[in-house]
Coordinates of C-alpha atoms and ligand atoms in Angstrom, one line a residue:
X229 CA -13.8 9.0 3.9
X230 CA -11.2 7.6 6.4
X231 CA -10.8 3.9 7.0
X232 CA -11.1 2.8 10.6
X233 CA -11.4 -0.1 13.0
X234 CA -13.6 -0.3 16.1
X235 CA -12.9 -2.4 19.1
X236 CA -16.0 -3.4 21.1
X237 CA -17.5 -5.9 23.5
X238 CA -21.0 -7.1 24.0
X239 CA -21.2 -8.9 27.4
X240 CA -18.6 -11.7 27.1
X241 CA -18.1 -11.3 23.4
X242 CA -15.2 -9.4 21.8
X243 CA -15.8 -7.7 18.4
X244 CA -13.6 -5.8 15.9
X245 CA -15.1 -4.2 12.8
X246 CA -13.2 -2.4 10.0
X247 CA -13.9 -0.2 7.0
X248 CA -11.0 -0.6 4.5
X249 CA -12.5 0.9 1.3
X250 CA -9.8 3.6 0.9
X251 CA -6.8 1.4 1.6
X252 CA -8.1 -1.4 -0.7
X253 CA -8.5 1.2 -3.4
X254 CA -5.0 2.5 -2.8
X255 CA -3.6 -1.1 -3.2
X256 CA -5.6 -1.4 -6.4
X257 CA -4.1 1.8 -7.8
X258 CA -0.6 1.1 -6.7
X259 CA -0.5 -2.5 -8.0
X260 CA -2.8 -2.0 -11.0
X261 CA -4.9 -4.9 -9.6
X262 CA -7.5 -6.7 -11.6
X263 CA -11.0 -6.9 -9.9
X264 CA -10.3 -10.4 -8.8
X265 CA -6.9 -9.5 -7.3
X266 CA -8.4 -6.4 -5.7
X267 CA -11.1 -8.5 -3.9
X268 CA -8.5 -11.1 -2.8
X269 CA -5.9 -8.6 -1.5
X270 CA -8.6 -6.3 0.0
X271 CA -9.9 -9.2 2.0
X272 CA -6.4 -10.4 3.1
X273 CA -5.3 -6.9 4.2
X274 CA -8.6 -6.5 6.1
X275 CA -8.2 -9.9 7.7
X276 CA -4.6 -8.9 8.7
X277 CA -5.8 -5.7 10.3
X278 CA -8.5 -7.5 12.2
X279 CA -5.9 -10.0 13.5
X280 CA -3.5 -7.1 14.3
X281 CA -6.3 -5.4 16.4
X282 CA -5.2 -7.4 19.5
X283 CA -1.5 -6.3 19.1
X284 CA 0.3 -3.4 20.6
X285 CA 1.0 -0.4 18.3
X286 CA 4.6 -1.5 17.6
X287 CA 3.8 -5.2 16.9
X288 CA 2.9 -6.7 13.5
X289 CA 1.4 -9.7 11.8
X290 CA 2.1 -11.1 8.4
X291 CA -0.7 -13.2 6.6
X292 CA 0.5 -15.1 3.6
X293 CA -1.8 -17.2 1.3
X294 CA 0.1 -19.7 -0.8
X295 CA -2.4 -21.2 -3.3
X296 CA -2.1 -22.9 -6.7
X297 CA -4.6 -20.6 -8.4
X298 CA -3.9 -17.9 -11.0
X299 CA -3.3 -15.1 -8.4
X300 CA -0.2 -16.8 -7.1
X301 CA 0.9 -15.8 -3.6
X302 CA -0.8 -13.1 -1.6
X303 CA 0.9 -11.3 1.3
X304 CA -0.3 -8.7 3.8
X305 CA 1.7 -7.1 6.6
X306 CA -0.6 -5.4 9.2
X307 CA 0.7 -3.4 12.1
X308 CA -0.8 -2.7 15.5
X309 CA -0.8 1.0 14.7
X310 CA -3.4 0.6 11.9
X311 CA -1.0 0.5 8.9
X312 CA -1.1 -2.2 6.3
X313 CA 0.6 -3.1 3.1
X314 CA 0.4 -6.1 0.7
X315 CA 0.9 -7.6 -2.7
X316 CA -0.2 -10.3 -5.1
X317 CA 2.2 -12.2 -7.3
X318 CA 0.0 -12.0 -10.4
X319 CA -1.9 -8.7 -10.0
X320 CA -3.5 -8.9 -13.4
X321 CA -4.9 -12.4 -13.0
X322 CA -8.7 -12.3 -13.5
X323 CA -11.6 -14.7 -13.8
X324 CA -15.2 -14.2 -14.9
X325 CA -17.9 -13.7 -12.2
X326 CA -19.4 -16.9 -10.9
X327 CA -23.2 -17.9 -11.1
X328 CA -24.0 -15.8 -8.1
X329 CA -22.5 -12.8 -9.9
X330 CA -19.5 -12.7 -7.5
X331 CA -15.8 -12.5 -8.1
X332 CA -14.5 -16.1 -7.6
X333 CA -11.8 -15.3 -5.1
X334 CA -11.6 -19.0 -4.0
X335 CA -10.8 -20.1 -7.6
X336 CA -8.3 -17.3 -8.0
X337 CA -6.4 -18.4 -4.8
X338 CA -6.8 -22.2 -5.4
X339 CA -5.7 -24.8 -2.9
X340 CA -2.8 -24.5 -0.5
X341 CA -1.8 -23.1 2.8
X342 CA -2.3 -20.0 5.0
X343 CA 0.6 -18.8 7.0
X344 CA 0.3 -16.3 9.9
X345 CA 3.5 -14.8 11.5
X346 CA 3.2 -12.8 14.7
X347 CA 5.9 -10.2 15.5
X348 CA 5.4 -9.4 19.2
X349 CA 7.6 -7.7 21.8
X350 CA 7.5 -10.8 24.0
X351 CA 9.1 -13.5 22.0
X352 CA 10.7 -14.5 18.7
X353 CA 8.4 -14.2 15.6
X354 CA 6.1 -17.2 15.5
X355 CA 4.6 -18.7 12.3
X356 CA 1.5 -21.0 12.3
X357 CA -0.1 -22.6 9.3
X358 CA -3.3 -24.3 8.3
X359 CA -4.6 -25.7 4.9
X360 CA -6.8 -23.3 2.9
X361 CA -10.5 -24.3 3.3
X362 CA -12.0 -22.5 0.3
X363 CA -9.5 -19.8 -0.7
X364 CA -12.2 -17.2 0.1
X365 CA -9.8 -15.8 2.8
X366 CA -12.3 -15.2 5.7
X367 CA -13.1 -18.9 6.1
X368 CA -9.4 -19.7 5.8
X369 CA -8.5 -17.3 8.6
X370 CA -11.4 -18.6 10.8
X371 CA -10.1 -22.1 10.3
X372 CA -6.5 -21.1 11.0
X373 CA -7.5 -19.4 14.3
X374 CA -9.4 -22.6 15.3
X375 CA -6.8 -25.1 14.3
X376 CA -3.6 -23.3 15.1
X377 CA -4.5 -21.0 17.9
X378 CA -7.5 -22.8 19.4
X379 CA -9.6 -19.7 19.1
X380 CA -13.2 -20.3 18.0
X381 CA -14.1 -17.1 16.2
X382 CA -16.0 -15.8 13.2
X383 CA -14.4 -13.7 10.5
X384 CA -16.2 -12.1 7.6
X385 CA -14.6 -10.0 4.9
X386 CA -16.1 -8.2 1.9
X387 CA -14.9 -6.1 -1.0
X388 CA -17.3 -4.6 -3.5
X389 CA -16.1 -3.3 -6.8
X390 CA -17.8 -0.7 -9.0
X391 CA -18.3 -1.2 -12.8
X392 CA -15.4 1.3 -13.3
X393 CA -13.2 -1.1 -11.3
X394 CA -12.8 1.3 -8.3
X395 CA -13.5 -0.1 -4.8
X396 CA -17.0 0.8 -3.7
X397 CA -16.8 -0.7 -0.2
X398 CA -14.5 -3.0 1.7
X399 CA -14.2 -4.2 5.3
X400 CA -15.0 -6.9 7.7
X401 CA -15.4 -8.1 11.2
X402 CA -13.9 -10.5 13.8
X403 CA -16.0 -11.9 16.6
X404 CA -14.8 -14.1 19.4
X405 CA -16.6 -15.3 22.6
X406 CA -14.3 -14.7 25.6
X407 CA -14.1 -17.3 28.4
X408 CA -16.7 -15.4 30.4
X409 CA -19.3 -15.4 27.6
X410 CA -22.6 -17.0 28.6
X411 CA -24.5 -19.6 26.6
X412 CA -27.3 -17.1 26.0
X413 CA -24.9 -14.5 24.6
X414 CA -23.3 -17.1 22.3
X415 CA -26.7 -18.3 21.0
X416 CA -27.8 -14.7 20.5
X417 CA -24.6 -14.0 18.6
X418 CA -25.1 -17.1 16.4
X419 CA -28.6 -16.0 15.6
X420 CA -27.4 -12.6 14.6
X421 CA -24.6 -14.1 12.4
X422 CA -27.2 -16.2 10.6
X423 CA -29.4 -13.3 9.6
X424 CA -26.5 -10.9 8.8
X425 CA -26.6 -9.5 5.3
X426 CA -23.4 -9.7 3.2
X427 CA -20.6 -7.5 4.8
X428 CA -20.0 -5.4 1.7
X429 CA -23.8 -4.5 1.6
X430 CA -23.7 -3.3 5.2
X431 CA -20.5 -1.3 4.4
X432 CA -22.2 0.7 1.7
X433 CA -24.0 2.6 4.4
X434 CA -22.5 5.5 6.4
X435 CA -20.6 4.4 9.5
X436 CA -20.4 0.9 8.1
X437 CA -18.3 -0.5 11.0
X438 CA -20.9 0.7 13.6
X439 CA -23.7 -0.8 11.5
X440 CA -21.9 -4.1 11.4
X441 CA -21.4 -4.2 15.2
X442 CA -25.1 -3.2 15.8
X443 CA -26.3 -6.0 13.5
X444 CA -24.0 -8.5 15.2
X445 CA -25.0 -7.6 18.7
X446 CA -28.7 -7.1 18.4
X447 CA -30.2 -7.9 21.8
X448 CA -26.8 -7.7 23.5
X449 CA -25.2 -4.7 25.3
X450 CA -22.8 -3.3 22.7
X451 CA -20.0 -1.2 24.0
X452 CA -17.5 0.4 21.6
X453 CA -14.2 0.9 23.3
X454 CA -12.1 2.7 20.7
X455 CA -11.7 3.8 17.1
X456 CA -8.4 3.5 15.2
X457 CA -7.6 5.0 11.8
X458 CA -6.4 2.6 9.2
X459 CA -4.3 3.2 6.1
X460 CA -2.2 1.6 3.4
X461 CA 1.4 2.5 4.3
X462 CA 4.8 0.9 3.7
X463 CA 7.8 1.4 5.9
X464 CA 10.2 1.0 3.0
X465 CA 12.8 3.8 2.5
X466 CA 15.8 4.8 0.4
X467 CA 18.0 4.1 3.5
X468 CA 16.7 0.5 3.8
X469 CA 17.2 -0.2 0.1
X470 CA 20.8 1.2 0.3
X471 CA 21.5 -1.1 3.3
X472 CA 20.1 -4.0 1.3
X473 CA 22.4 -3.1 -1.7
X474 CA 25.4 -2.8 0.6
X475 CA 24.7 -6.3 1.9
X476 CA 25.1 -7.7 -1.6
X477 CA 28.8 -7.0 -1.3
X478 CA 31.3 -5.0 -3.4
X479 CA 31.6 -7.4 -6.3
X480 CA 27.9 -7.6 -7.0
X481 CA 27.7 -3.8 -6.7
X482 CA 30.6 -3.4 -9.1
X483 CA 28.8 -5.4 -11.8
X484 CA 25.6 -3.4 -11.2
X485 CA 27.7 -0.2 -11.5
X486 CA 28.9 -1.3 -15.0
X487 CA 25.3 -1.8 -16.2
X488 CA 24.6 1.8 -15.3
X489 CA 21.3 2.8 -13.7
X490 CA 19.6 0.3 -11.4
X491 CA 16.0 0.6 -10.2
X492 CA 14.7 -1.3 -7.2
X493 CA 10.9 -1.5 -6.9
X494 CA 9.3 -2.3 -3.5
X495 CA 7.1 -5.4 -3.8
X496 CA 4.7 -4.1 -1.2
X497 CA 4.0 -0.6 -2.4
X498 CA 5.6 -0.3 -5.9
X499 CA 7.7 2.7 -4.7
X500 CA 10.7 3.0 -7.1
X501 CA 14.3 3.7 -5.9
X502 CA 16.8 4.4 -8.6
X503 CA 20.6 4.4 -8.3
X504 CA 23.0 5.7 -11.0
X505 CA 26.5 4.4 -11.4
X506 CA 27.9 7.1 -9.1
X507 CA 25.5 6.2 -6.3
X508 CA 26.3 2.5 -6.8
X509 CA 30.0 3.3 -6.6
X510 CA 29.5 5.0 -3.3
X511 CA 27.6 2.0 -2.0
X512 CA 30.4 -0.3 -3.3
X513 CA 32.9 1.7 -1.3
X514 CA 30.8 1.3 1.8
X515 CA 30.4 -2.4 1.2
X516 CA 34.2 -2.7 0.9
X517 CA 34.5 -1.0 4.3
X518 CA 36.0 2.2 2.8
X519 CA 32.9 4.4 3.0
X520 CA 31.7 6.8 5.6
X521 CA 29.1 4.5 6.9
X522 CA 28.7 3.5 10.5
X523 CA 31.0 0.6 10.2
X524 CA 34.5 2.1 10.1
X525 CA 36.5 -1.1 10.1
X526 CA 39.7 -1.5 12.1
X527 CA 41.9 1.4 12.8
Ligands
LIG100 ZN1 7.4 -0.1 0.1

């Protein structure tokens, strides 16, 4: 099953809904996430994609949760083209289910701050922040949008995990009344939000995102404008890692060269890049300006 995001309107209300089961499962597998970390990162990556749904395809957003809980820091980079990547500082941190039988994501995240950085074509990257409300991610993003961007919205996120620890369902929605929304439309939406079952329950059905939108817009004229595929994907590459190593300078590279093989692991996707002493020597020459790189030095 492919992950996807729907962009829709219902009168003066804008809605995005996403199914992110596959990409959350991929993050779980790549990072060997505990159930708690899977739920937290799955929610954060979904939240990032919902925020990125307003961006152009070459724009991006970074959502960072800095809490004092056992999970440590959580980061998700979401791109306007539907790609997302993310990591948790302590992927193995886990806590027992709470009294409601749910993974206590809020306790795993703890207290702290949410940071949102927008990378748009129009201006320099802009970072806004707000204090975490509950650490449950969806509430924290809703609060951020209200406090920092003056956008009254509703965000819900859900991740459901099977007993074998695989992701059974993940996704969420973002709803925002636009300036032209009428009072009737807003009160209808509020009524629908109140009686909505948990997101992950709706997502267990086929066409989960459509089902979410239908439930949210009952009694309103739902119009789905487009469907975008979503996937876990990281833009890291061997070339980028080489450029990073070159930027360390010839001395640092010489000492790495003496140690022999070096392995660089991408934080975001756990892809491994290894360099033997011969490869490091070549990079050292480039760093010293003697290589065949683009920077040829003076002649
Ligand atoms: Zn990567």
